[in-house]
Coordinates of C-alpha atoms in Angstrom, one line a residue:
M1 CA -94.1 30.4 103.3
G2 CA -90.6 30.5 101.8
I3 CA -91.8 28.7 98.7
Y4 CA -94.3 31.5 97.8
R5 CA -91.8 34.2 98.6
E6 CA -89.3 32.6 96.1
K7 CA -92.1 32.1 93.5
K8 CA -93.1 35.8 94.0
E9 CA -89.5 36.9 93.4
Q10 CA -89.2 34.8 90.3
L11 CA -92.5 36.3 89.0
I12 CA -91.2 39.8 89.7
E13 CA -88.0 39.1 87.8
K14 CA -90.0 37.7 84.9
I15 CA -92.2 40.8 84.9
E16 CA -89.2 43.1 84.9
F17 CA -87.7 41.1 82.0
Y18 CA -90.8 41.5 80.0
K19 CA -91.0 45.3 80.8
K20 CA -87.4 45.7 79.5
R21 CA -88.2 43.5 76.4
I22 CA -91.3 45.6 75.7
A23 CA -89.3 48.8 76.0
D24 CA -86.6 47.4 73.6
D25 CA -89.2 46.1 71.2
T26 CA -91.1 49.5 71.3
A27 CA -87.9 51.3 70.4
K28 CA -87.2 48.8 67.5
K29 CA -90.8 49.3 66.4
R30 CA -90.3 53.1 66.3
V31 CA -87.2 52.7 64.2
A32 CA -88.9 50.4 61.8
E33 CA -91.9 52.8 61.5
D34 CA -89.5 55.6 60.7
K35 CA -87.8 53.6 58.0
L36 CA -91.2 52.6 56.6
K37 CA -92.2 56.3 56.4
E38 CA -89.0 57.1 54.5
V39 CA -89.4 54.1 52.1
S40 CA -93.0 55.0 51.5
R41 CA -92.0 58.6 50.7
L42 CA -89.3 57.4 48.3
A43 CA -91.8 55.0 46.7
L44 CA -94.3 57.8 46.2
A45 CA -91.6 60.1 44.7
E46 CA -90.6 57.3 42.4
E47 CA -94.3 56.8 41.4
Y48 CA -94.6 60.5 40.6
N49 CA -91.2 60.5 38.9
C50 CA -89.9 63.3 41.0
K51 CA -87.2 63.9 43.6
P52 CA -88.3 63.3 47.2
R53 CA -87.9 67.0 48.1
E54 CA -90.3 67.9 45.3
L55 CA -92.9 65.6 46.6
D56 CA -94.0 68.0 49.4
E57 CA -94.7 70.8 46.8
I58 CA -96.7 68.4 44.6
I59 CA -98.8 67.1 47.5
S60 CA -99.3 70.6 48.8
S61 CA -100.4 72.0 45.4
E62 CA -102.8 69.1 44.8
H63 CA -104.3 69.5 48.2
T64 CA -104.8 73.2 47.7
L65 CA -106.5 72.6 44.4
L66 CA -108.7 69.9 45.9
Q67 CA -109.7 72.2 48.8
K68 CA -110.6 75.0 46.3
Q69 CA -112.8 72.6 44.3
R70 CA -114.5 71.4 47.5
A71 CA -115.0 75.1 48.5
S72 CA -116.7 75.7 45.1
G73 CA -119.3 73.1 45.9
L74 CA -118.0 69.9 44.4
S75 CA -118.4 66.8 46.5
D76 CA -115.8 64.1 46.8
E77 CA -118.1 62.0 44.6
D78 CA -118.2 64.7 41.9
L79 CA -114.4 65.0 42.1
L80 CA -114.0 61.2 41.6
K81 CA -116.3 61.4 38.6
L82 CA -114.2 64.2 37.1
V83 CA -111.0 62.2 37.3
G84 CA -112.6 58.9 36.2
G85 CA -112.2 57.2 39.6
K86 CA -114.6 54.8 41.1
T87 CA -117.5 56.2 43.2
A88 CA -119.4 54.4 45.8
D89 CA -122.4 54.0 43.4
S90 CA -120.2 52.6 40.6
D91 CA -118.9 49.8 42.7
Y92 CA -122.3 48.1 42.8
S93 CA -123.8 49.3 39.6
S94 CA -125.4 46.6 37.4
D95 CA -123.2 47.7 34.5
N96 CA -120.1 46.3 36.3
I97 CA -121.6 42.9 37.1
S98 CA -121.4 40.1 34.5
F99 CA -122.0 36.4 35.1
Y100 CA -121.2 35.4 31.6
D101 CA -118.9 36.4 28.8
S102 CA -120.5 38.7 26.3
L103 CA -119.4 36.5 23.4
D104 CA -121.1 33.4 24.9
N105 CA -124.7 34.9 25.0
N106 CA -125.3 34.3 21.3
E107 CA -124.7 30.6 21.4
D108 CA -128.1 29.7 23.0

């Protein structure tokens, strides 16, 4: 019976070790996620060629404009067409699929 008691205590110690490790790793993960948020924000500010504090104003104004356009009856598909973005239909349109180079079709 002493063998199992010893094994049980070892397993309890191992579980406690893993619990502590999980707590430590979770804290490290949170720190890394916070750093990622900040770096992502700086990258976005760099992309928009603005200061990070100006980014909130830009995002807010663009969001407000988008909501107004949606309220006026435009769908997301319509908005994408306006800005020249890809729509769900354009991804699979036959105009976008080519199995040969257009210069090669006259050589037959």
